[in-house]
Each structure stands twice: as C-alpha cells, then as structure tokens.
Short mmCIF file of C-alpha atoms and ligand atoms in Angstrom, two decimals:
data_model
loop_
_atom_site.label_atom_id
_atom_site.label_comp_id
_atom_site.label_asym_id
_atom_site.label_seq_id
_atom_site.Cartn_x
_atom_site.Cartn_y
_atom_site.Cartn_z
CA UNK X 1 16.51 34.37 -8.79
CA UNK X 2 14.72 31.77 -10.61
CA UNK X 3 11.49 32.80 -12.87
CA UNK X 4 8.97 33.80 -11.05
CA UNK X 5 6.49 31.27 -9.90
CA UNK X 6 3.39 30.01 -11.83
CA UNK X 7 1.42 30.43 -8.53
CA UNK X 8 1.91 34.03 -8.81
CA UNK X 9 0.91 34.49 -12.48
CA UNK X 10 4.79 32.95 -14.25
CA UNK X 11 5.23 30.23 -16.22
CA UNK X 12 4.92 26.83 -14.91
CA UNK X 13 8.14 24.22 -15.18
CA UNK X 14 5.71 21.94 -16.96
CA UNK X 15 2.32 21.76 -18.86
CA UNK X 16 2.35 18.49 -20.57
CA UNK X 17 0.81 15.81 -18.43
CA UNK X 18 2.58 12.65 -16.71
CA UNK X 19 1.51 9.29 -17.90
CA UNK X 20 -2.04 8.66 -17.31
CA UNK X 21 -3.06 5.41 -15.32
CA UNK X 22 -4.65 2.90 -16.17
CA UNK X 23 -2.21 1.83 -19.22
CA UNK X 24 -3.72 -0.30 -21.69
CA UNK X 25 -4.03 -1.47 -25.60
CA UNK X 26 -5.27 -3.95 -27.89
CA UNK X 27 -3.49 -6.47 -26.09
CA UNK X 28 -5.96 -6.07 -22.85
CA UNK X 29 -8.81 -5.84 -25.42
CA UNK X 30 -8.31 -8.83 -26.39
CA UNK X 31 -7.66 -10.57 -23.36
CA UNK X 32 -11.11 -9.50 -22.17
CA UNK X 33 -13.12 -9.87 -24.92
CA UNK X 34 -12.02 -13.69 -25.49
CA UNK X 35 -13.38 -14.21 -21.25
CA UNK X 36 -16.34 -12.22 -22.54
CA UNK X 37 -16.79 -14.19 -25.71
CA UNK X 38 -16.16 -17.52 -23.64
CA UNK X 39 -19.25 -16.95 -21.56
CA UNK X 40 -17.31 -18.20 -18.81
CA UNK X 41 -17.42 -14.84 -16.33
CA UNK X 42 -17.26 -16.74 -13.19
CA UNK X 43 -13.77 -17.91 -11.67
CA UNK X 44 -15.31 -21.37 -11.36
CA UNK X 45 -16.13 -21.75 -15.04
CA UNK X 46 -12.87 -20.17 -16.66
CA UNK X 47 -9.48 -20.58 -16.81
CA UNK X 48 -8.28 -16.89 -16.42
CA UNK X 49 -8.54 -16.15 -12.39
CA UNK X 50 -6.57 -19.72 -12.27
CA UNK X 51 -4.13 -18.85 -14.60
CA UNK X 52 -3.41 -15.50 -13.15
CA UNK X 53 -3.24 -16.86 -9.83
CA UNK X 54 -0.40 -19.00 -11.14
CA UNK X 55 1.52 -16.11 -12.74
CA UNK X 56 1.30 -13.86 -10.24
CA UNK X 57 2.20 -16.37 -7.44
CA UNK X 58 5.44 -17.91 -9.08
CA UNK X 59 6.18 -13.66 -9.87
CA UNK X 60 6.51 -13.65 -6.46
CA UNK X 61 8.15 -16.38 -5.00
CA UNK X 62 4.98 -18.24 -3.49
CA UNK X 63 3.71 -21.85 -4.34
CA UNK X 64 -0.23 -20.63 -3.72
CA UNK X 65 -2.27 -17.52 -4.50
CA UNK X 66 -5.72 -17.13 -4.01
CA UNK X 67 -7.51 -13.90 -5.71
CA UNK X 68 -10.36 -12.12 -4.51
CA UNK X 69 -12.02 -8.98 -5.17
CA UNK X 70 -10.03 -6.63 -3.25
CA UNK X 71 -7.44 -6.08 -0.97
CA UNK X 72 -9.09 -5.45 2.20
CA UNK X 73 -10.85 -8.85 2.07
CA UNK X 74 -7.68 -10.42 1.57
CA UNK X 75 -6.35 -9.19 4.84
CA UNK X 76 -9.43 -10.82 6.50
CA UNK X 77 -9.16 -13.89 4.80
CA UNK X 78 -5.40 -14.50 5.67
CA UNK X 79 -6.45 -13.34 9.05
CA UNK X 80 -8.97 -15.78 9.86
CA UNK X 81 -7.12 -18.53 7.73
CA UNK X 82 -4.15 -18.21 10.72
CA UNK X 83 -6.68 -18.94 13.03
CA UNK X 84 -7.51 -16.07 14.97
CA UNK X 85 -9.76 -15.57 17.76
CA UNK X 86 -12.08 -13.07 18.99
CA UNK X 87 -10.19 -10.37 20.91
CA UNK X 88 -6.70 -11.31 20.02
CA UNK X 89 -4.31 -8.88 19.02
CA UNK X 90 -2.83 -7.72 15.98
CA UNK X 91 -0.03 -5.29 15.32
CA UNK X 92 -0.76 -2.88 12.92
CA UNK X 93 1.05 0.61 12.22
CA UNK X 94 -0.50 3.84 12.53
CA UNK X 95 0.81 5.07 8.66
CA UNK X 96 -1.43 3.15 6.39
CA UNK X 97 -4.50 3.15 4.75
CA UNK X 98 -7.68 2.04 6.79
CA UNK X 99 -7.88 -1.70 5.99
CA UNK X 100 -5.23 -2.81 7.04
CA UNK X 101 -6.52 -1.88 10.39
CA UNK X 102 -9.66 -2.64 10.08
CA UNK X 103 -9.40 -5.78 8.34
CA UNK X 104 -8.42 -7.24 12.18
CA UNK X 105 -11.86 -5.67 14.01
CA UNK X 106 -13.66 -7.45 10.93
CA UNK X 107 -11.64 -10.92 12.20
CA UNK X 108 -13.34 -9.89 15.53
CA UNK X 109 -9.64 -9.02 16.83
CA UNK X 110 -8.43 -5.98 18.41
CA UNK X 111 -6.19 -3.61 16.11
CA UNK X 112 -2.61 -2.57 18.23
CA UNK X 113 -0.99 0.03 16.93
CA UNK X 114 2.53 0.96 16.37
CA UNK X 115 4.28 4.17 14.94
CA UNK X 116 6.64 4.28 11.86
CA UNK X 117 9.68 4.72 11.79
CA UNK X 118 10.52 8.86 10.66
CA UNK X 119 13.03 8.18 7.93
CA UNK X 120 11.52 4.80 6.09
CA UNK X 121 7.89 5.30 6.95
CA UNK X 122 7.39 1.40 7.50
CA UNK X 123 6.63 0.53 11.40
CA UNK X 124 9.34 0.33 13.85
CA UNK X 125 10.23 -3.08 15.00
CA UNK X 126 11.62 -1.08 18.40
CA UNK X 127 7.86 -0.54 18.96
CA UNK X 128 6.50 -3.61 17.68
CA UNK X 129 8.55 -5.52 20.74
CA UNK X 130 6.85 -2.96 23.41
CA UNK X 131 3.73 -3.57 21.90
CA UNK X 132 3.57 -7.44 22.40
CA UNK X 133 1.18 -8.53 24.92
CA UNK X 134 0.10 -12.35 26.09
CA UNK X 135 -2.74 -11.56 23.91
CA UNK X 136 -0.84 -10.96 20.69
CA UNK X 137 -1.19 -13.53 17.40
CA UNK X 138 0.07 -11.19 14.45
CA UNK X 139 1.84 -8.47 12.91
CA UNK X 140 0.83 -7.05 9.93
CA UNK X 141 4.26 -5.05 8.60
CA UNK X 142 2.62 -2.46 5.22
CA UNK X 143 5.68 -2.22 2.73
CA UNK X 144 4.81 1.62 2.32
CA UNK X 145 4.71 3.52 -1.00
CA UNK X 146 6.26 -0.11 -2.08
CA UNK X 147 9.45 -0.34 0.10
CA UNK X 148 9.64 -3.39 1.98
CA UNK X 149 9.07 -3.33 5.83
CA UNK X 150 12.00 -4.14 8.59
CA UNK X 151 11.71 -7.71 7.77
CA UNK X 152 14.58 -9.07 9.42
CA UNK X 153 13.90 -7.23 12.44
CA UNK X 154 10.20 -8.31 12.31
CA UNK X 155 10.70 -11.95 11.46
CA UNK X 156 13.16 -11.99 14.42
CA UNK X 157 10.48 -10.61 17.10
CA UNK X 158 7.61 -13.04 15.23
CA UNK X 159 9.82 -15.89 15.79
CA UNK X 160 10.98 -15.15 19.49
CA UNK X 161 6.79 -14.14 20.40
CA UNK X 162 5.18 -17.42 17.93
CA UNK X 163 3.88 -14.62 16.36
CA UNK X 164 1.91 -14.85 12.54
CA UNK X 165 3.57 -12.27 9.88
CA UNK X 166 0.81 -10.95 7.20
CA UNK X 167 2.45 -8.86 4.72
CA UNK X 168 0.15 -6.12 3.47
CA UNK X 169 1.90 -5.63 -0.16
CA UNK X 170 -1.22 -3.56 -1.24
CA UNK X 171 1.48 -1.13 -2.30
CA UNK X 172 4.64 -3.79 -3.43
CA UNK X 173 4.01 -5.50 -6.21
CA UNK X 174 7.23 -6.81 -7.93
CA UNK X 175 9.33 -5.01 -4.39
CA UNK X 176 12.32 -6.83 -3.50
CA UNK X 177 13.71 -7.37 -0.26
CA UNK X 178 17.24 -8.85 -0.19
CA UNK X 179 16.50 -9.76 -3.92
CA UNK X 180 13.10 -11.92 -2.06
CA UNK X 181 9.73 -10.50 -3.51
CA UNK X 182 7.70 -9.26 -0.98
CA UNK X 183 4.65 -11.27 -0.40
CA UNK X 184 7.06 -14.65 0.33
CA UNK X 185 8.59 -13.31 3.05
CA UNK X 186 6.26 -13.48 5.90
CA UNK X 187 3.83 -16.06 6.28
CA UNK X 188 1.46 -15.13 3.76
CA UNK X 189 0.68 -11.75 2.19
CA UNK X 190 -1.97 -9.71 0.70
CA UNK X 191 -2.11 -7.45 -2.51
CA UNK X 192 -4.15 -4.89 -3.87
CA UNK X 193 -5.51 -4.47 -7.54
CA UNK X 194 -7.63 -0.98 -6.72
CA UNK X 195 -7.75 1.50 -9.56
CA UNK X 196 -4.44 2.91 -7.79
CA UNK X 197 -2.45 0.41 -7.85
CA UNK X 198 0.70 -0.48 -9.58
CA UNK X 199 -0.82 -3.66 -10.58
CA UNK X 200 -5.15 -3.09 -11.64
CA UNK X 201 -8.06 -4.56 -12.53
CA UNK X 202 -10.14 -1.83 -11.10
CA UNK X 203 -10.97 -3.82 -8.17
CA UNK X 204 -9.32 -7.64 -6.53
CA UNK X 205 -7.18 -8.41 -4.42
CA UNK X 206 -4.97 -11.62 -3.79
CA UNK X 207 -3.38 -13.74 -1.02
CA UNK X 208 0.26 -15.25 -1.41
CA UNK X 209 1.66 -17.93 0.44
CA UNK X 210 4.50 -20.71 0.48
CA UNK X 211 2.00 -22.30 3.13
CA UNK X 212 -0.35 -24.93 1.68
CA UNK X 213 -2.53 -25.76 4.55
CA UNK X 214 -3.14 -21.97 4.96
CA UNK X 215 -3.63 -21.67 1.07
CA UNK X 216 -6.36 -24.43 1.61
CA UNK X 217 -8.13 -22.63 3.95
CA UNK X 218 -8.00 -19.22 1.86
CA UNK X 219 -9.45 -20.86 -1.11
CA UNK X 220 -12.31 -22.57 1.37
CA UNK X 221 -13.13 -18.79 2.90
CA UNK X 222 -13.23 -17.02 -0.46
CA UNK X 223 -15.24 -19.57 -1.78
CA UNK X 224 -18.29 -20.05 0.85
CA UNK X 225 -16.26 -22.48 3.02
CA UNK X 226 -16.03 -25.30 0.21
CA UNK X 227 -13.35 -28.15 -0.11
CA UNK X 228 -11.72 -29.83 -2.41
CA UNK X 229 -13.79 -33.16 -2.84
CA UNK X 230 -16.67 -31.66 -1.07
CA UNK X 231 -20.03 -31.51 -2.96
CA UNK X 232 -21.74 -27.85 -4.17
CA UNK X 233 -23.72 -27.25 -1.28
CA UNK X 234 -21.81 -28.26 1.38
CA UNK X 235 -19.50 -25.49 3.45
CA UNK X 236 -17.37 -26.20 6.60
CA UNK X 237 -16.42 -23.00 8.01
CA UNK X 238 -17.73 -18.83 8.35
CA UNK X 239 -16.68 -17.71 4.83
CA UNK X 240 -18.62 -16.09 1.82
CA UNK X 241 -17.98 -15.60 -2.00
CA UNK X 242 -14.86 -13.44 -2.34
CA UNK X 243 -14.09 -14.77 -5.83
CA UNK X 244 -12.58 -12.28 -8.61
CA UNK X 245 -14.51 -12.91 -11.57
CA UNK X 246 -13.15 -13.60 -14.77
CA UNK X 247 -12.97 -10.31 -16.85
CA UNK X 248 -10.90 -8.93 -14.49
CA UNK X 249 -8.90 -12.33 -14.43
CA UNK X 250 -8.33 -11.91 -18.14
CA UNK X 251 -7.39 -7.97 -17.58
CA UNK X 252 -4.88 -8.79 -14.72
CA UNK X 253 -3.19 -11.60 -17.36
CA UNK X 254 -2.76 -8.77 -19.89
CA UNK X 255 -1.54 -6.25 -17.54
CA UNK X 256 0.99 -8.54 -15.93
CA UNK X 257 2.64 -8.62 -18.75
CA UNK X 258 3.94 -5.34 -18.46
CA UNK X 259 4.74 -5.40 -14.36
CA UNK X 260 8.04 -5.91 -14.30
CA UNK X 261 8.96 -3.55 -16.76
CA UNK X 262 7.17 -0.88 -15.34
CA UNK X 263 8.53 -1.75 -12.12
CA UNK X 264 11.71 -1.32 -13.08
CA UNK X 265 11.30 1.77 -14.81
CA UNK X 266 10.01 3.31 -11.28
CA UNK X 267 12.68 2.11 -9.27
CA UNK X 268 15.05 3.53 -11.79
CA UNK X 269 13.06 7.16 -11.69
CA UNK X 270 12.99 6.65 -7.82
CA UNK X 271 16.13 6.52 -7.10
CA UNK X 272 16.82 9.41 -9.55
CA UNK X 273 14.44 11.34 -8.16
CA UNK X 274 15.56 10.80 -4.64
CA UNK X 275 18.83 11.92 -5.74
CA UNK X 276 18.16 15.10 -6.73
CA UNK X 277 15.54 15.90 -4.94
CA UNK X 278 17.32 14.79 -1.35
CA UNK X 279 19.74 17.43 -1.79
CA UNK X 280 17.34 20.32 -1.26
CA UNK X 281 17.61 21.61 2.55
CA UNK X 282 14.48 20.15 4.13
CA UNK X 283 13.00 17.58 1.92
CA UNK X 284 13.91 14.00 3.36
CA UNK X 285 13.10 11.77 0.41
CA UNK X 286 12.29 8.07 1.83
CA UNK X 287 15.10 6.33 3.33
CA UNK X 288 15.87 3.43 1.19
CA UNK X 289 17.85 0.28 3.39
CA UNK X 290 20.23 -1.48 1.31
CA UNK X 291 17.58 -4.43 1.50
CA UNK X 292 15.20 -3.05 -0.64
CA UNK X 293 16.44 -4.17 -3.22
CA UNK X 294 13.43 -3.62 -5.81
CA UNK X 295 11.19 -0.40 -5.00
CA UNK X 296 8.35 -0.85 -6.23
CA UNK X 297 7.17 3.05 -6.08
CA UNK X 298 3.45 3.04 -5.25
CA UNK X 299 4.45 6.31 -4.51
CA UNK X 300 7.56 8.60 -4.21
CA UNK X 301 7.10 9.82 -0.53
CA UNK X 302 9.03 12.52 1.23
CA UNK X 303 9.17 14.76 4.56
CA UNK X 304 8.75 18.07 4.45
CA UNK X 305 10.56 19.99 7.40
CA UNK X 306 9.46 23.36 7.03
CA UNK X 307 11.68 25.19 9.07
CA UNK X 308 14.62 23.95 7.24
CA UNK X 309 12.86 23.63 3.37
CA UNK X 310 11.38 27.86 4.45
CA UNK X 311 7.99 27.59 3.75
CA UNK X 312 4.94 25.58 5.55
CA UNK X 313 4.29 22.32 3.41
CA UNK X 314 0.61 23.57 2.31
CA UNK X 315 2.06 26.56 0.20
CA UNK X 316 4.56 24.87 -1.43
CA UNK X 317 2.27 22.28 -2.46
CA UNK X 318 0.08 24.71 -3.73
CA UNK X 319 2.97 26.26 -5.39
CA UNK X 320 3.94 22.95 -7.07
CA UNK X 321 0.91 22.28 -8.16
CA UNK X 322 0.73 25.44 -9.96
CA UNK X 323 4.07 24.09 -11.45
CA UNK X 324 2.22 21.40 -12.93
CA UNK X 325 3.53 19.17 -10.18
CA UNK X 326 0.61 17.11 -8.80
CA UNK X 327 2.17 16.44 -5.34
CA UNK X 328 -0.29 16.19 -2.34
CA UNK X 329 0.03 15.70 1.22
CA UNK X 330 -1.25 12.18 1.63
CA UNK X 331 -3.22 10.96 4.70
CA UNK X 332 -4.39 13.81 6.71
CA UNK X 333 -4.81 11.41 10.34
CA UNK X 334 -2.88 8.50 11.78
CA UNK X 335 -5.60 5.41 11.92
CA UNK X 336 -6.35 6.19 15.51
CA UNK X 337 -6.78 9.21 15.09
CA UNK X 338 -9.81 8.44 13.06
CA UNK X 339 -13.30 9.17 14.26
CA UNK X 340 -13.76 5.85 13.25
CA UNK X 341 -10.79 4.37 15.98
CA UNK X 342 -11.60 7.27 18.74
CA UNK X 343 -15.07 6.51 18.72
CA UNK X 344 -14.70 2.75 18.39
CA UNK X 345 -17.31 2.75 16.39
CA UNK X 346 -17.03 -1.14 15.15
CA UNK X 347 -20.60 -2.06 14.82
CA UNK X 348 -20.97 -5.38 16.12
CA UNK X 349 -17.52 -6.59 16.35
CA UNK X 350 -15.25 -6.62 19.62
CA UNK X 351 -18.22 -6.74 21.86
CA UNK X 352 -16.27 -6.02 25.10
CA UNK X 353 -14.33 -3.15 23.04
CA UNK X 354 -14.62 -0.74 26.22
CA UNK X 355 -11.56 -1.43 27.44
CA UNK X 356 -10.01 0.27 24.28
CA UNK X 357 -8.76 3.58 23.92
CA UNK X 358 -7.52 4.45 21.06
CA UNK X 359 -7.15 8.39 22.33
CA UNK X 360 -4.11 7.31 24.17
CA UNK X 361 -2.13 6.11 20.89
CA UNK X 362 1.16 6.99 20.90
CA UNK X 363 2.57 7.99 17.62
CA UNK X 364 4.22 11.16 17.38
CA UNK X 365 6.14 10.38 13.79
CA UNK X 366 2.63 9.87 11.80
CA UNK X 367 1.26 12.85 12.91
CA UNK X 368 3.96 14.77 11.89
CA UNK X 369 4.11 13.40 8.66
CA UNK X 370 -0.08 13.78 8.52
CA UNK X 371 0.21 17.49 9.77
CA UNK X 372 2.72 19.08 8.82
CA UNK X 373 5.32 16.85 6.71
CA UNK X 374 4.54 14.75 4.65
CA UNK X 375 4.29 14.56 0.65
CA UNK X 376 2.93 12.24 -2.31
CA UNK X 377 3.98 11.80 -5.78
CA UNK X 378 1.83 8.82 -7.63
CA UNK X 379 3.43 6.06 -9.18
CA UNK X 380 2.35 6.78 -12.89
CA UNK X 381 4.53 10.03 -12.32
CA UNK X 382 7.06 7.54 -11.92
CA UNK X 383 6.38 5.78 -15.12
CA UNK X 384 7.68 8.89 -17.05
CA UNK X 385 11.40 9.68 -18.87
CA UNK X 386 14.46 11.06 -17.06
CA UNK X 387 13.31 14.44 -18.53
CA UNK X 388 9.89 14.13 -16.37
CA UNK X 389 11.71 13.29 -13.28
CA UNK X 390 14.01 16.23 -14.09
CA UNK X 391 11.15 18.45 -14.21
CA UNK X 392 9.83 17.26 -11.33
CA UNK X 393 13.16 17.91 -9.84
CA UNK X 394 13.31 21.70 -10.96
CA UNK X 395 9.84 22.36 -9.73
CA UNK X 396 10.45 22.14 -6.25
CA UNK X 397 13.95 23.76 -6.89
CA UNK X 398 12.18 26.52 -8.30
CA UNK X 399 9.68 26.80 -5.32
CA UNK X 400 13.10 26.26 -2.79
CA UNK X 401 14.24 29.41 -4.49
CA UNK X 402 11.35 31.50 -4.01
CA UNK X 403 10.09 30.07 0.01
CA UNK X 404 10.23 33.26 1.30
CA UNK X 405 7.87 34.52 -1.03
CA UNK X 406 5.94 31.66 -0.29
CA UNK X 407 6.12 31.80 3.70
CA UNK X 408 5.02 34.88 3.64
CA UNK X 409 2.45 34.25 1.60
CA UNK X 410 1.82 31.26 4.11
CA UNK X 411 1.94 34.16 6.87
CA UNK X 412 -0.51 36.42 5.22
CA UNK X 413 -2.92 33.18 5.19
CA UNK X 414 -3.61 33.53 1.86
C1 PLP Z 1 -1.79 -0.35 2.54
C2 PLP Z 1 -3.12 -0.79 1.99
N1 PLP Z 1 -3.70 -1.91 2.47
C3 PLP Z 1 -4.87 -2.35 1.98
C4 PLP Z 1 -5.54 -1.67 1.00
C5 PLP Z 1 -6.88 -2.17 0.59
O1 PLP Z 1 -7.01 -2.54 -0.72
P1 PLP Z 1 -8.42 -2.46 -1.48
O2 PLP Z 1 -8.71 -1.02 -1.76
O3 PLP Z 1 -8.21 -3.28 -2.69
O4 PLP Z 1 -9.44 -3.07 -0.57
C6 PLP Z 1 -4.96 -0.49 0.46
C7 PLP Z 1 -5.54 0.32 -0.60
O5 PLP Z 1 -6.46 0.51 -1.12
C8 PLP Z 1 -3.74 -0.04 0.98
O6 PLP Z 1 -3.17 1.08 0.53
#
C-alpha cells in the first residue's frame, strides 16, 4: 500500500503550487502603459484593438476579426450578423457554459438542445440531425475544454439543412482541427478573453470570419450600427457599443505573444497526462479524434465511473485535493436543467415561449457527467513541467490505491 493519504492526516504528493494565471512581465507593462501614455483608450482613437484584431485573425486562419468585450456578446453579434429571426432555432449542446445558450434567446431565437457525445464531450452530430426542424438556421458546435467539435460531421448536416455554423472557441484558442485552427472552420466563430481563459485580457471577446459581408455587419453591430463612409451619428441597424477598449487591446498584443508557445506546451502535458492517467480502471480521460490535431487544453477533462475507479467521484476529489491536486467537478446541471431554462425565465425575449419545455430535454450523457462523472483540471495546471504532470499523475494513483478507504468513507457520509 501506498502512503497513507493526506486526507486522512499523510503527506500530500505535492505542496508547491501549479503555475498561477494570469502570466505576465515587463513586456505587458509596457504594452499598456504606452496605450495609457497615448491617451488614446478608445478602439476608435488607437491602433492596438486594430492591430490585435489583425494578429489574432491571421493566427487563426480568418481574413476578419472583430473584438468586443466579451465572449457572450460575440455569440450575439455573429448571431444576428447571419440574419436571424425571432423564434428561429438554434442548435446548441447541453455541456457548455450558459452563453452559448443564451446568447440565441438574446437574438430573440429559441435555444435547441442536443447532448454530447460520452467519450469527446463535444455534441453529437447523430443528435444534431434529429434535432433539425423547418424552423432551424444554426448550429453552434463548443470545441470543449479546447478540442475541436465533430466538424466534418457537422459541416456535412449544415450543408445538406442550409444551415449557419457558429463556432463557440471560447475554450480553443490556437486548437487545430485537421491542422485548420478552429475559428475558420465554420462560418464564423467566437472567442473568449475572460480571466479563465487560455488567451486574457480580463474581459473581450472576438468574432472570426473568412466572410467579409458578415465581418461588415459585425463591425456595424459592435459599433452602434455604423458604416464605413457613414457619418458619426448615423446607425442603420439594432446594435450598441460592444467595442474592447484599448488597454486591454495593448494587453492582448503582449500576451499573444506567448499563445502559441503555451499552447503547445499544454497539448504536450495533455497528451501526457492522458496517458498515464487513462490507464487507471475508471477514469476515461477525453477522447482525442485523430483530427484534433492541436488541443488547446482549456481544461484536462475526464469521466469518472465510480463503480469501476471504487470510490464515488466527490471523495476522491476531496481526497485529491488534499493531495494538493485542485481537480473539481465542473458544471453541476446540463443548461436545461437550469432554473433559468425550466422556468423559461427570458425576460422579454421569445414572447410566445409557452410552447417550450425545456423539462422534457433529453440528455442523459451531461447529466452523468454533471452528477456523478465528471472532472476538471485548469489549463495553467497544464502550463507546468513533466514533473507536475507526473505528480498529478501519482495523486490520483495514490487515491486509486486507497478507494476503499475512501468509499467507505463515502458510505459513512462523512
Ligand atoms: C463555452 C463558452 N462560451 C462562451 C463563454 C462566454 O465568454 P465570456 O465570459 O467572455 O462572456 C464562455 C466562458 O466564459 C464559455 O466557456
């Protein structure tokens, strides 16, 4: 037997902290105090939204980026760029962080959802087909934890249903699919900048696209419905100010810097960690497709099947944590299983939302991930050395070894 576990008074596998997140150094200083210095802290009087724009679109394999101040406006913006209408629908899967959901009942359209798939997490494009109605415009595909989505699959059913593909990349910057970053792939995507997130200013967002009419019509909606030739006060369609400001322009230059590097670094550990840490009994490490080619690692995720790992999935993250492990369980509903989604409770969008019922939801797979099974290690855990993912690695060995202990522990409810 292993040493005993630090939950039960031994000595943790590690005490030294992971990387801490945000990273930054004089380089970023700099960056930000020249935008400050400039006086220039709008996007319309600098240079440094613009230029980042630029970067972060050719990074990606689009002609057109538009930034904004986070990522849940930038699903409404692409949205209502495409052209929707009140009450159409939009696919959405039921494993993902509110906005991408609700980013389609602030378009005024009706949020469809779809399970994922039990190995890969991403939606499954089996679904998506059942799912299509007359009244479906869109699919929005999340590459989660930074894997890309079924896009072959997805493209395919978009194509055969004239159906518009929004990428939500909140989680993929620099991800690969078949060597094609993700945010060119569909027909325009949207990224997060969130304190979380692999790439940060705090807060913004951006919209990609190869699409230059729908790029047009971005820039109009994030900037109070203006165009190009138009005069100050003059606005043409339903939009508002969504523009990034410049200091965090300036900060997202500096910080892109080091994206691909990082990016690299936790695909490498991924993998690793996968590796070792797929070979327990019980712990199904994401499924990786040969076509993600680039993980970008917004998280490590994994399934937890108790029965086979020994021990329920709250003890052993207790247990790991004790480790010095910081592993949590992730999203604790499904979207519609929200009191927010059961209770349509939409304000004054969808105004003939009775017909919905978002009680009947299918989606077996995300609620057994949200109950019982699944598990979250942060992408700045991914940043660290082989060493870090090794003791990541002999932490939940070490808790493996000692699950009865810890089921009945589990047992005893304590
Ligand atoms: C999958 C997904 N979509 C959209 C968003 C929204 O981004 P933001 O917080 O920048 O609005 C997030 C995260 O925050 C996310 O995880």
């Amino acid at each position: 037997m292993t040493a005993s576990l630090a939950l039960l008074g031994g000595t943790p596998v590690r005490t030294r902290p992971f990387p801490s997140w945000p990273i930054f150094d004089e380089t970023d200083e700099a960056r930000v105090l020249a935008a400050l210095r400039s006086g220039k802290w709008g996007r319309l009087a600098g240079d440094q939204v613009a230029e980042f724009e630029r970067r972060f679109a050719a990074m990606h394999g689009c002609a057109h980026a538009v930034a904004v101040v986070n990522g849940t406006v930038s699903l409404r913006i692409a949205l209502m760029a495409a052209g929707l209408q009140a009450g159409d629908e939009v696919i959405v899967p039921t494993y993902t962080f509110l906005s991408t959901a609700t980013a389609v009942v602030e378009a005024n359209a009706v949020p469809v959802f779809v399970d994922v798939d039990l190995d890969t997490f991403n939606i499954d494009p089996a679904q998506v087909e059942a799912a299509i109605t007359p009244r479906t415009r869109a699919i929005i595909p999340v590459h989660f934890a930074g894997q890309p989505a079924d896009m072959e699959a997805i493209l395919a059913i978009a194509a055969r249903h004239d159906l518009f593909v929004l990428e939500d990349a909140a989680h993929a910057h620099g991800a690969m699919w078949r060597a094609r970053p993700c945010g060119a792939i569909g027909h325009v995507a949207s990224f997060s900048f969130q304190s979380s997130k692999n790439l940060t200013s705090g807060e913004g967002g951006i919209i990609t696209t190869n699409d230059a009419a729908l790029a047009e019509s971005c820039r109009s909606i994030h900037n109070c419905g203006r165009v190009p030739g138009g005069i100050w006060y003059e606005h043409h369609v339903i939009s508002g100010n969504y523009r990034l400001g410049e200091l965090q322009g300036a900060l997202l230059n500096s910080q892109l810097d080091r994206l691909d590097a990082q990016t690299a670094t936790r695909d490498a550990n991924g993998r690793y960690l996968a590796s070792r840490l797929g070979a327990l009994p019980g712990l199904y490490p994401q499924t990786r497709p040969a076509d993600c080619t680039r993980h970008s690692q917004h998280l490590f995720m994994a399934r937890l099947d108790a029965a086979l790992f020994g021990a329920p999935r709250a003890v052993v993250l207790e247990a790991l944590q004790a480790e010095g492990i910081p592993a949590v369980g992730g999203y604790g509903y499904p979207l519609p299983d929200q009191p927010l989604f059961r209770n349509k409770a939409f304000g004054p969008y969808l105004p003939d939302r009775v017909h919905l019922d978002y009680t009947r939801v299918s989606c077996p797979n995300s609620r057994l991930i949200c109950a019982e099974q699944g598990l979250w290690l942060d992408q700045s855990m991914l940043l660290g050395s082989r060493a870090d993912m090794d003791d990541i690695a002999d932490a939940f060995e070490k808790v493996h070894a000692h699950r009865d202990t810890l089921a009945a522990r589990a047992a005893q409810g304590r």
